[in-house]
Amino acid sequence: MAMPKKKDSAPPTMRYFAAVLRILREAAGLTQEQLGELMNYTGSAVSAVETCAKPPTDEFVEAAEKALDASGLLRSAIAFLRLERYPEYFQGFVQMEQEALSVSSYCTQVIDGLLQTEEYARALLRSNYPPFEEDELEQLVTARMDRKALFDRKPMALIHTVIEEATLRRQIGGPEAMGRQYAHLLTKAARPNVTLQVMPASCAEHAGLRGPMKLIVMPDETSLAYMESHGESMLVSKPAKVGTLVRRYAMIRAQALRPEESVSFVEQLMGEL
């Protein structure tokens, strides 16, 4: 069983939301049970949020906003609460990712989070050691799925991904889950703003052997590089260093299968299941 969080150890926005929720509830003369009834939640669910034992979901926030007629005060916290669902080392990058003109990734171990199915993401996160508590795992899965808003954002973001063949052959979640992941990749690859490429195992010596990376171009045309490993991350902003990584990524793309060949390769993998 997951141990409840201590209130003073919860993220700042979560603590602030809990305090505002309690103030508004008490000002309305409602008990936790009464507010829960208005929201179609239990009183214990309201208590869990007010004590920071559990983070509020988007649905909980919307229900509380309506029940307390909060004039947007509670709803305005949603974007910040979503950010706190991500690991601390990733929070800065995910904000930039959602604003970026383009996001390019090279994947060597697992499929990029933007392209993962919920099933794949959950199985991947379950493999973490030490294991995540169940509520923490679900929070991370939800956060990862939230990133997909980038696909439908206006103005349109360009998304380029190169995935190692070995990564695609690693059947995270089992064959059936992987089959659905392949289908998801093909669906995304059919979008006009998405380019999917596979680095085949037959290309043994290539420019990507130093490891995975992400490159983003921001609205002001600034290019940044992001790398992470074992819960640590590095954001590279110096133009000379970013330039080296941009050129390296260009070579990785040149050495990988062409987009149409990559789609055929993923289809082949589906047929092998």
PDB file of C-alpha atoms in Angstrom:
ATOM      1  CA  MET A   1       0.000   0.000   0.000  1.00  0.00           C
ATOM      2  CA  ALA A   2       1.290   3.460  -0.895  1.00  0.00           C
ATOM      3  CA  MET A   3       2.158   5.607   2.098  1.00  0.00           C
ATOM      4  CA  PRO A   4       0.426   9.016   2.063  1.00  0.00           C
ATOM      5  CA  LYS A   5       2.644  12.006   1.351  1.00  0.00           C
ATOM      6  CA  LYS A   6       3.475  14.356   4.187  1.00  0.00           C
ATOM      7  CA  LYS A   7       1.880  17.701   3.485  1.00  0.00           C
ATOM      8  CA  ASP A   8       5.151  19.614   3.808  1.00  0.00           C
ATOM      9  CA  SER A   9       6.869  17.265   1.336  1.00  0.00           C
ATOM     10  CA  ALA A  10       4.258  17.691  -1.387  1.00  0.00           C
ATOM     11  CA  PRO A  11       5.060  19.928  -4.398  1.00  0.00           C
ATOM     12  CA  PRO A  12       4.371  23.656  -3.888  1.00  0.00           C
ATOM     13  CA  THR A  13       1.390  23.998  -6.255  1.00  0.00           C
ATOM     14  CA  MET A  14      -0.232  20.917  -4.751  1.00  0.00           C
ATOM     15  CA  ARG A  15       0.098  22.415  -1.250  1.00  0.00           C
ATOM     16  CA  TYR A  16      -1.249  25.763  -2.450  1.00  0.00           C
ATOM     17  CA  PHE A  17      -4.219  24.141  -4.186  1.00  0.00           C
ATOM     18  CA  ALA A  18      -4.998  22.127  -1.048  1.00  0.00           C
ATOM     19  CA  ALA A  19      -4.967  25.284   1.075  1.00  0.00           C
ATOM     20  CA  VAL A  20      -7.178  27.252  -1.332  1.00  0.00           C
ATOM     21  CA  LEU A  21      -9.619  24.355  -1.632  1.00  0.00           C
ATOM     22  CA  ARG A  22      -9.971  24.168   2.156  1.00  0.00           C
ATOM     23  CA  ILE A  23     -10.421  27.949   2.485  1.00  0.00           C
ATOM     24  CA  LEU A  24     -13.115  28.029  -0.193  1.00  0.00           C
ATOM     25  CA  ARG A  25     -14.870  24.975   1.231  1.00  0.00           C
ATOM     26  CA  GLU A  26     -14.950  26.414   4.757  1.00  0.00           C
ATOM     27  CA  ALA A  27     -16.070  29.824   3.457  1.00  0.00           C
ATOM     28  CA  ALA A  28     -18.993  28.037   1.789  1.00  0.00           C
ATOM     29  CA  GLY A  29     -19.844  26.363   5.107  1.00  0.00           C
ATOM     30  CA  LEU A  30     -19.318  22.854   3.718  1.00  0.00           C
ATOM     31  CA  THR A  31     -17.795  19.783   5.303  1.00  0.00           C
ATOM     32  CA  GLN A  32     -15.537  17.560   3.251  1.00  0.00           C
ATOM     33  CA  GLU A  33     -18.386  15.077   2.910  1.00  0.00           C
ATOM     34  CA  GLN A  34     -20.825  17.756   1.724  1.00  0.00           C
ATOM     35  CA  LEU A  35     -18.378  19.112  -0.846  1.00  0.00           C
ATOM     36  CA  GLY A  36     -17.720  15.570  -1.999  1.00  0.00           C
ATOM     37  CA  GLU A  37     -21.426  15.021  -2.596  1.00  0.00           C
ATOM     38  CA  LEU A  38     -21.624  18.176  -4.734  1.00  0.00           C
ATOM     39  CA  MET A  39     -18.619  16.989  -6.749  1.00  0.00           C
ATOM     40  CA  ASN A  40     -19.706  13.336  -7.021  1.00  0.00           C
ATOM     41  CA  TYR A  41     -16.631  12.358  -4.986  1.00  0.00           C
ATOM     42  CA  THR A  42     -16.354  10.889  -1.516  1.00  0.00           C
ATOM     43  CA  GLY A  43     -15.493  12.986   1.493  1.00  0.00           C
ATOM     44  CA  SER A  44     -12.330  10.926   1.877  1.00  0.00           C
ATOM     45  CA  ALA A  45     -11.284  11.904  -1.651  1.00  0.00           C
ATOM     46  CA  VAL A  46     -11.647  15.593  -0.734  1.00  0.00           C
ATOM     47  CA  SER A  47      -9.696  14.949   2.461  1.00  0.00           C
ATOM     48  CA  ALA A  48      -6.910  13.207   0.536  1.00  0.00           C
ATOM     49  CA  VAL A  49      -6.465  16.301  -1.641  1.00  0.00           C
ATOM     50  CA  GLU A  50      -6.680  18.774   1.231  1.00  0.00           C
ATOM     51  CA  THR A  51      -4.041  16.841   3.198  1.00  0.00           C
ATOM     52  CA  CYS A  52      -1.869  16.339   0.085  1.00  0.00           C
ATOM     53  CA  ALA A  53      -2.112  12.572   0.459  1.00  0.00           C
ATOM     54  CA  LYS A  54      -3.068  12.457  -3.231  1.00  0.00           C
ATOM     55  CA  PRO A  55      -2.683  14.989  -6.036  1.00  0.00           C
ATOM     56  CA  PRO A  56      -5.881  16.357  -7.592  1.00  0.00           C
ATOM     57  CA  THR A  57      -6.707  15.133 -11.080  1.00  0.00           C
ATOM     58  CA  ASP A  58      -7.914  17.535 -13.771  1.00  0.00           C
ATOM     59  CA  GLU A  59     -11.417  16.104 -13.301  1.00  0.00           C
ATOM     60  CA  PHE A  60     -11.283  16.718  -9.547  1.00  0.00           C
ATOM     61  CA  VAL A  61     -10.201  20.329 -10.079  1.00  0.00           C
ATOM     62  CA  GLU A  62     -13.025  20.973 -12.558  1.00  0.00           C
ATOM     63  CA  ALA A  63     -15.578  19.402 -10.223  1.00  0.00           C
ATOM     64  CA  ALA A  64     -14.357  21.519  -7.295  1.00  0.00           C
ATOM     65  CA  GLU A  65     -14.351  24.653  -9.458  1.00  0.00           C
ATOM     66  CA  LYS A  66     -18.009  24.134 -10.355  1.00  0.00           C
ATOM     67  CA  ALA A  67     -19.159  23.024  -6.907  1.00  0.00           C
ATOM     68  CA  LEU A  68     -17.580  26.027  -5.202  1.00  0.00           C
ATOM     69  CA  ASP A  69     -18.243  28.518  -8.025  1.00  0.00           C
ATOM     70  CA  ALA A  70     -14.586  29.522  -7.689  1.00  0.00           C
ATOM     71  CA  SER A  71     -14.492  32.018 -10.607  1.00  0.00           C
ATOM     72  CA  GLY A  72     -11.525  30.254 -12.175  1.00  0.00           C
ATOM     73  CA  LEU A  73      -9.372  30.322  -9.041  1.00  0.00           C
ATOM     74  CA  LEU A  74      -9.133  26.524  -8.811  1.00  0.00           C
ATOM     75  CA  ARG A  75      -9.164  25.870 -12.562  1.00  0.00           C
ATOM     76  CA  SER A  76      -6.175  28.159 -13.062  1.00  0.00           C
ATOM     77  CA  ALA A  77      -4.025  25.713 -11.091  1.00  0.00           C
ATOM     78  CA  ILE A  78      -4.450  22.873 -13.600  1.00  0.00           C
ATOM     79  CA  ALA A  79      -1.481  23.776 -15.809  1.00  0.00           C
ATOM     80  CA  PHE A  80       0.837  24.059 -12.795  1.00  0.00           C
ATOM     81  CA  LEU A  81      -0.459  20.859 -11.207  1.00  0.00           C
ATOM     82  CA  ARG A  82       0.137  19.040 -14.489  1.00  0.00           C
ATOM     83  CA  LEU A  83       3.745  20.223 -14.502  1.00  0.00           C
ATOM     84  CA  GLU A  84       4.312  18.801 -11.018  1.00  0.00           C
ATOM     85  CA  ARG A  85       3.293  15.341 -12.254  1.00  0.00           C
ATOM     86  CA  TYR A  86       6.636  15.114 -14.036  1.00  0.00           C
ATOM     87  CA  PRO A  87       9.911  14.208 -12.352  1.00  0.00           C
ATOM     88  CA  GLU A  88      11.640  17.351 -11.120  1.00  0.00           C
ATOM     89  CA  TYR A  89      14.572  16.948 -13.514  1.00  0.00           C
ATOM     90  CA  PHE A  90      12.160  16.905 -16.494  1.00  0.00           C
ATOM     91  CA  GLN A  91       9.837  19.777 -15.561  1.00  0.00           C
ATOM     92  CA  GLY A  92      11.889  22.542 -17.165  1.00  0.00           C
ATOM     93  CA  PHE A  93      12.272  20.685 -20.431  1.00  0.00           C
ATOM     94  CA  VAL A  94       8.624  19.677 -20.791  1.00  0.00           C
ATOM     95  CA  GLN A  95       7.566  23.332 -20.607  1.00  0.00           C
ATOM     96  CA  MET A  96       9.893  24.153 -23.494  1.00  0.00           C
ATOM     97  CA  GLU A  97       8.837  21.060 -25.422  1.00  0.00           C
ATOM     98  CA  GLN A  98       5.210  22.163 -25.424  1.00  0.00           C
ATOM     99  CA  GLU A  99       6.178  25.570 -26.869  1.00  0.00           C
ATOM    100  CA  ALA A 100       8.774  24.320 -29.377  1.00  0.00           C
ATOM    101  CA  LEU A 101       8.558  24.785 -33.133  1.00  0.00           C
ATOM    102  CA  SER A 102      10.177  21.382 -33.592  1.00  0.00           C
ATOM    103  CA  VAL A 103      11.160  18.441 -31.402  1.00  0.00           C
ATOM    104  CA  SER A 104      13.699  15.922 -32.671  1.00  0.00           C
ATOM    105  CA  SER A 105      14.669  12.798 -30.763  1.00  0.00           C
ATOM    106  CA  TYR A 106      17.030   9.883 -31.141  1.00  0.00           C
ATOM    107  CA  CYS A 107      15.944   6.823 -29.126  1.00  0.00           C
ATOM    108  CA  THR A 108      18.346   4.030 -28.194  1.00  0.00           C
ATOM    109  CA  GLN A 109      16.623   2.173 -25.329  1.00  0.00           C
ATOM    110  CA  VAL A 110      12.913   3.001 -25.355  1.00  0.00           C
ATOM    111  CA  ILE A 111      10.467   4.737 -27.693  1.00  0.00           C
ATOM    112  CA  ASP A 112      10.203   8.458 -27.062  1.00  0.00           C
ATOM    113  CA  GLY A 113       7.495   9.380 -24.551  1.00  0.00           C
ATOM    114  CA  LEU A 114       5.653  11.496 -27.128  1.00  0.00           C
ATOM    115  CA  LEU A 115       5.067   8.361 -29.193  1.00  0.00           C
ATOM    116  CA  GLN A 116       4.286   5.864 -26.434  1.00  0.00           C
ATOM    117  CA  THR A 117       0.896   4.285 -25.923  1.00  0.00           C
ATOM    118  CA  GLU A 118      -0.466   4.424 -22.389  1.00  0.00           C
ATOM    119  CA  GLU A 119      -0.009   0.660 -22.159  1.00  0.00           C
ATOM    120  CA  TYR A 120       3.649   0.843 -23.207  1.00  0.00           C
ATOM    121  CA  ALA A 121       4.325   3.754 -20.838  1.00  0.00           C
ATOM    122  CA  ARG A 122       2.771   1.952 -17.874  1.00  0.00           C
ATOM    123  CA  ALA A 123       4.744  -1.250 -18.516  1.00  0.00           C
ATOM    124  CA  LEU A 124       7.946   0.750 -18.941  1.00  0.00           C
ATOM    125  CA  LEU A 125       7.444   2.688 -15.719  1.00  0.00           C
ATOM    126  CA  ARG A 126       6.645  -0.532 -13.837  1.00  0.00           C
ATOM    127  CA  SER A 127      10.143  -1.724 -14.699  1.00  0.00           C
ATOM    128  CA  ASN A 128      11.703   1.101 -12.664  1.00  0.00           C
ATOM    129  CA  TYR A 129      13.856   0.071  -9.708  1.00  0.00           C
ATOM    130  CA  PRO A 130      13.324   0.906  -6.931  1.00  0.00           C
ATOM    131  CA  PRO A 131       9.655   0.524  -7.931  1.00  0.00           C
ATOM    132  CA  PHE A 132       7.296   3.484  -8.003  1.00  0.00           C
ATOM    133  CA  GLU A 133       4.354   3.510  -5.614  1.00  0.00           C
ATOM    134  CA  GLU A 134       1.151   2.762  -7.530  1.00  0.00           C
ATOM    135  CA  ASP A 135      -0.270   6.287  -7.257  1.00  0.00           C
ATOM    136  CA  GLU A 136       3.068   7.787  -8.297  1.00  0.00           C
ATOM    137  CA  LEU A 137       3.229   5.464 -11.297  1.00  0.00           C
ATOM    138  CA  GLU A 138      -0.251   6.447 -12.435  1.00  0.00           C
ATOM    139  CA  GLN A 139       0.632  10.114 -12.019  1.00  0.00           C
ATOM    140  CA  LEU A 140       3.687   9.637 -14.251  1.00  0.00           C
ATOM    141  CA  VAL A 141       1.643   7.795 -16.882  1.00  0.00           C
ATOM    142  CA  THR A 142      -0.944  10.588 -16.911  1.00  0.00           C
ATOM    143  CA  ALA A 143       1.794  13.197 -17.238  1.00  0.00           C
ATOM    144  CA  ARG A 144       3.361  11.363 -20.150  1.00  0.00           C
ATOM    145  CA  MET A 145       0.039  11.183 -21.961  1.00  0.00           C
ATOM    146  CA  ASP A 146      -0.509  14.905 -21.340  1.00  0.00           C
ATOM    147  CA  ARG A 147       2.564  15.659 -23.464  1.00  0.00           C
ATOM    148  CA  LYS A 148       0.708  14.440 -26.552  1.00  0.00           C
ATOM    149  CA  ALA A 149      -1.156  17.744 -26.690  1.00  0.00           C
ATOM    150  CA  LEU A 150       1.859  18.864 -28.718  1.00  0.00           C
ATOM    151  CA  PHE A 151       0.614  16.855 -31.717  1.00  0.00           C
ATOM    152  CA  ASP A 152      -2.538  18.935 -32.081  1.00  0.00           C
ATOM    153  CA  ARG A 153      -1.181  22.288 -31.023  1.00  0.00           C
ATOM    154  CA  LYS A 154      -1.564  25.348 -33.196  1.00  0.00           C
ATOM    155  CA  PRO A 155       0.766  26.495 -34.621  1.00  0.00           C
ATOM    156  CA  MET A 156       1.710  22.972 -35.664  1.00  0.00           C
ATOM    157  CA  ALA A 157       4.878  21.502 -34.130  1.00  0.00           C
ATOM    158  CA  LEU A 158       7.229  19.410 -36.277  1.00  0.00           C
ATOM    159  CA  ILE A 159       8.195  16.120 -34.655  1.00  0.00           C
ATOM    160  CA  HIS A 160      11.142  14.054 -35.897  1.00  0.00           C
ATOM    161  CA  THR A 161      12.101  10.730 -34.312  1.00  0.00           C
ATOM    162  CA  VAL A 162      14.828   8.205 -35.075  1.00  0.00           C
ATOM    163  CA  ILE A 163      14.444   4.890 -33.219  1.00  0.00           C
ATOM    164  CA  GLU A 164      17.017   2.113 -33.004  1.00  0.00           C
ATOM    165  CA  GLU A 165      15.843  -1.246 -34.362  1.00  0.00           C
ATOM    166  CA  ALA A 166      16.731  -2.916 -31.053  1.00  0.00           C
ATOM    167  CA  THR A 167      14.422  -0.466 -29.275  1.00  0.00           C
ATOM    168  CA  LEU A 168      11.542  -1.464 -31.531  1.00  0.00           C
ATOM    169  CA  ARG A 169      12.237  -5.164 -31.015  1.00  0.00           C
ATOM    170  CA  ARG A 170      12.216  -4.821 -27.202  1.00  0.00           C
ATOM    171  CA  GLN A 171       8.704  -6.060 -26.425  1.00  0.00           C
ATOM    172  CA  ILE A 172       7.870  -3.858 -23.459  1.00  0.00           C
ATOM    173  CA  GLY A 173       4.508  -4.941 -22.076  1.00  0.00           C
ATOM    174  CA  GLY A 174       4.557  -8.177 -24.129  1.00  0.00           C
ATOM    175  CA  PRO A 175       3.787  -8.999 -27.784  1.00  0.00           C
ATOM    176  CA  GLU A 176       0.152  -7.809 -27.775  1.00  0.00           C
ATOM    177  CA  ALA A 177       1.003  -4.485 -26.167  1.00  0.00           C
ATOM    178  CA  MET A 178       3.882  -4.063 -28.579  1.00  0.00           C
ATOM    179  CA  GLY A 179       1.602  -4.763 -31.514  1.00  0.00           C
ATOM    180  CA  ARG A 180      -0.606  -1.894 -30.395  1.00  0.00           C
ATOM    181  CA  GLN A 181       2.487   0.267 -29.960  1.00  0.00           C
ATOM    182  CA  TYR A 182       3.561  -0.481 -33.547  1.00  0.00           C
ATOM    183  CA  ALA A 183       0.089   0.458 -34.785  1.00  0.00           C
ATOM    184  CA  HIS A 184       0.276   3.687 -32.796  1.00  0.00           C
ATOM    185  CA  LEU A 185       3.630   4.551 -34.370  1.00  0.00           C
ATOM    186  CA  LEU A 186       2.200   4.004 -37.838  1.00  0.00           C
ATOM    187  CA  THR A 187      -0.771   6.231 -37.049  1.00  0.00           C
ATOM    188  CA  LYS A 188       1.496   9.010 -35.834  1.00  0.00           C
ATOM    189  CA  ALA A 189       3.870   8.584 -38.780  1.00  0.00           C
ATOM    190  CA  ALA A 190       0.943   9.215 -41.145  1.00  0.00           C
ATOM    191  CA  ARG A 191       0.555  12.746 -39.774  1.00  0.00           C
ATOM    192  CA  PRO A 192       1.999  15.515 -41.958  1.00  0.00           C
ATOM    193  CA  ASN A 193       3.976  16.997 -39.066  1.00  0.00           C
ATOM    194  CA  VAL A 194       5.596  13.727 -37.928  1.00  0.00           C
ATOM    195  CA  THR A 195       8.660  12.027 -39.400  1.00  0.00           C
ATOM    196  CA  LEU A 196       9.574   8.541 -38.161  1.00  0.00           C
ATOM    197  CA  GLN A 197      12.846   6.827 -39.050  1.00  0.00           C
ATOM    198  CA  VAL A 198      14.418   3.550 -37.965  1.00  0.00           C
ATOM    199  CA  MET A 199      18.142   3.043 -37.447  1.00  0.00           C
ATOM    200  CA  PRO A 200      18.632  -0.555 -38.634  1.00  0.00           C
ATOM    201  CA  ALA A 201      20.909  -2.957 -36.773  1.00  0.00           C
ATOM    202  CA  SER A 202      22.733  -3.515 -40.064  1.00  0.00           C
ATOM    203  CA  CYS A 203      24.125   0.022 -39.722  1.00  0.00           C
ATOM    204  CA  ALA A 204      26.456  -1.011 -36.927  1.00  0.00           C
ATOM    205  CA  GLU A 205      28.741   2.019 -36.944  1.00  0.00           C
ATOM    206  CA  HIS A 206      26.823   5.274 -37.026  1.00  0.00           C
ATOM    207  CA  ALA A 207      26.854   8.781 -35.571  1.00  0.00           C
ATOM    208  CA  GLY A 208      24.417   7.995 -32.763  1.00  0.00           C
ATOM    209  CA  LEU A 209      26.552   5.562 -30.803  1.00  0.00           C
ATOM    210  CA  ARG A 210      27.274   8.153 -28.106  1.00  0.00           C
ATOM    211  CA  GLY A 211      23.697   7.899 -26.871  1.00  0.00           C
ATOM    212  CA  PRO A 212      20.170   9.326 -27.044  1.00  0.00           C
ATOM    213  CA  MET A 213      19.345  13.009 -27.353  1.00  0.00           C
ATOM    214  CA  LYS A 214      16.574  15.496 -27.954  1.00  0.00           C
ATOM    215  CA  LEU A 215      16.827  18.704 -29.944  1.00  0.00           C
ATOM    216  CA  ILE A 216      14.241  21.463 -29.828  1.00  0.00           C
ATOM    217  CA  VAL A 217      13.841  24.717 -31.717  1.00  0.00           C
ATOM    218  CA  MET A 218      12.044  27.403 -29.726  1.00  0.00           C
ATOM    219  CA  PRO A 219       9.707  30.097 -31.126  1.00  0.00           C
ATOM    220  CA  ASP A 220      12.599  32.603 -31.197  1.00  0.00           C
ATOM    221  CA  GLU A 221      14.564  30.089 -33.343  1.00  0.00           C
ATOM    222  CA  THR A 222      16.915  29.239 -30.467  1.00  0.00           C
ATOM    223  CA  SER A 223      18.095  25.613 -30.625  1.00  0.00           C
ATOM    224  CA  LEU A 224      18.586  23.580 -27.433  1.00  0.00           C
ATOM    225  CA  ALA A 225      19.683  20.011 -26.716  1.00  0.00           C
ATOM    226  CA  TYR A 226      18.462  17.801 -23.879  1.00  0.00           C
ATOM    227  CA  MET A 227      19.887  14.536 -22.561  1.00  0.00           C
ATOM    228  CA  GLU A 228      19.036  12.422 -19.529  1.00  0.00           C
ATOM    229  CA  SER A 229      20.140   9.231 -17.820  1.00  0.00           C
ATOM    230  CA  HIS A 230      19.280   7.571 -14.498  1.00  0.00           C
ATOM    231  CA  GLY A 231      17.170  10.451 -13.247  1.00  0.00           C
ATOM    232  CA  GLU A 232      19.710  13.130 -14.147  1.00  0.00           C
ATOM    233  CA  SER A 233      19.365  15.564 -17.022  1.00  0.00           C
ATOM    234  CA  MET A 234      21.410  18.091 -18.938  1.00  0.00           C
ATOM    235  CA  LEU A 235      20.124  20.991 -21.026  1.00  0.00           C
ATOM    236  CA  VAL A 236      22.678  22.300 -23.505  1.00  0.00           C
ATOM    237  CA  SER A 237      22.272  25.890 -24.668  1.00  0.00           C
ATOM    238  CA  LYS A 238      25.748  27.018 -25.768  1.00  0.00           C
ATOM    239  CA  PRO A 239      25.492  27.518 -29.544  1.00  0.00           C
ATOM    240  CA  ALA A 240      28.764  25.759 -30.346  1.00  0.00           C
ATOM    241  CA  LYS A 241      27.842  22.620 -28.384  1.00  0.00           C
ATOM    242  CA  VAL A 242      24.267  22.610 -29.684  1.00  0.00           C
ATOM    243  CA  GLY A 243      25.608  23.049 -33.212  1.00  0.00           C
ATOM    244  CA  THR A 244      27.742  19.918 -32.843  1.00  0.00           C
ATOM    245  CA  LEU A 245      24.720  17.909 -31.713  1.00  0.00           C
ATOM    246  CA  VAL A 246      22.549  19.318 -34.509  1.00  0.00           C
ATOM    247  CA  ARG A 247      25.125  18.196 -37.085  1.00  0.00           C
ATOM    248  CA  ARG A 248      25.395  14.798 -35.398  1.00  0.00           C
ATOM    249  CA  TYR A 249      21.614  14.392 -35.487  1.00  0.00           C
ATOM    250  CA  ALA A 250      21.585  15.304 -39.166  1.00  0.00           C
ATOM    251  CA  MET A 251      24.051  12.485 -39.822  1.00  0.00           C
ATOM    252  CA  ILE A 252      21.977  10.068 -37.729  1.00  0.00           C
ATOM    253  CA  ARG A 253      18.955  10.863 -39.884  1.00  0.00           C
ATOM    254  CA  ALA A 254      21.010  10.437 -43.062  1.00  0.00           C
ATOM    255  CA  GLN A 255      22.236   7.011 -41.916  1.00  0.00           C
ATOM    256  CA  ALA A 256      18.791   5.778 -40.823  1.00  0.00           C
ATOM    257  CA  LEU A 257      16.170   4.259 -43.116  1.00  0.00           C
ATOM    258  CA  ARG A 258      14.110   6.734 -45.097  1.00  0.00           C
ATOM    259  CA  PRO A 259      10.651   7.506 -43.647  1.00  0.00           C
ATOM    260  CA  GLU A 260       8.814   5.271 -46.136  1.00  0.00           C
ATOM    261  CA  GLU A 261      11.299   2.434 -45.526  1.00  0.00           C
ATOM    262  CA  SER A 262      10.865   2.925 -41.778  1.00  0.00           C
ATOM    263  CA  VAL A 263       7.087   2.611 -42.011  1.00  0.00           C
ATOM    264  CA  SER A 264       7.521  -0.628 -43.976  1.00  0.00           C
ATOM    265  CA  PHE A 265       9.972  -1.855 -41.326  1.00  0.00           C
ATOM    266  CA  VAL A 266       7.472  -1.241 -38.495  1.00  0.00           C
ATOM    267  CA  GLU A 267       4.796  -3.014 -40.534  1.00  0.00           C
ATOM    268  CA  GLN A 268       7.176  -5.948 -40.936  1.00  0.00           C
ATOM    269  CA  LEU A 269       7.712  -6.088 -37.176  1.00  0.00           C
ATOM    270  CA  MET A 270       3.943  -6.173 -36.662  1.00  0.00           C
ATOM    271  CA  GLY A 271       3.727  -9.122 -39.019  1.00  0.00           C
ATOM    272  CA  GLU A 272       6.358 -11.005 -37.037  1.00  0.00           C
ATOM    273  CA  LEU A 273       4.337 -10.971 -33.795  1.00  0.00           C
TER     274      LEU A 273
END
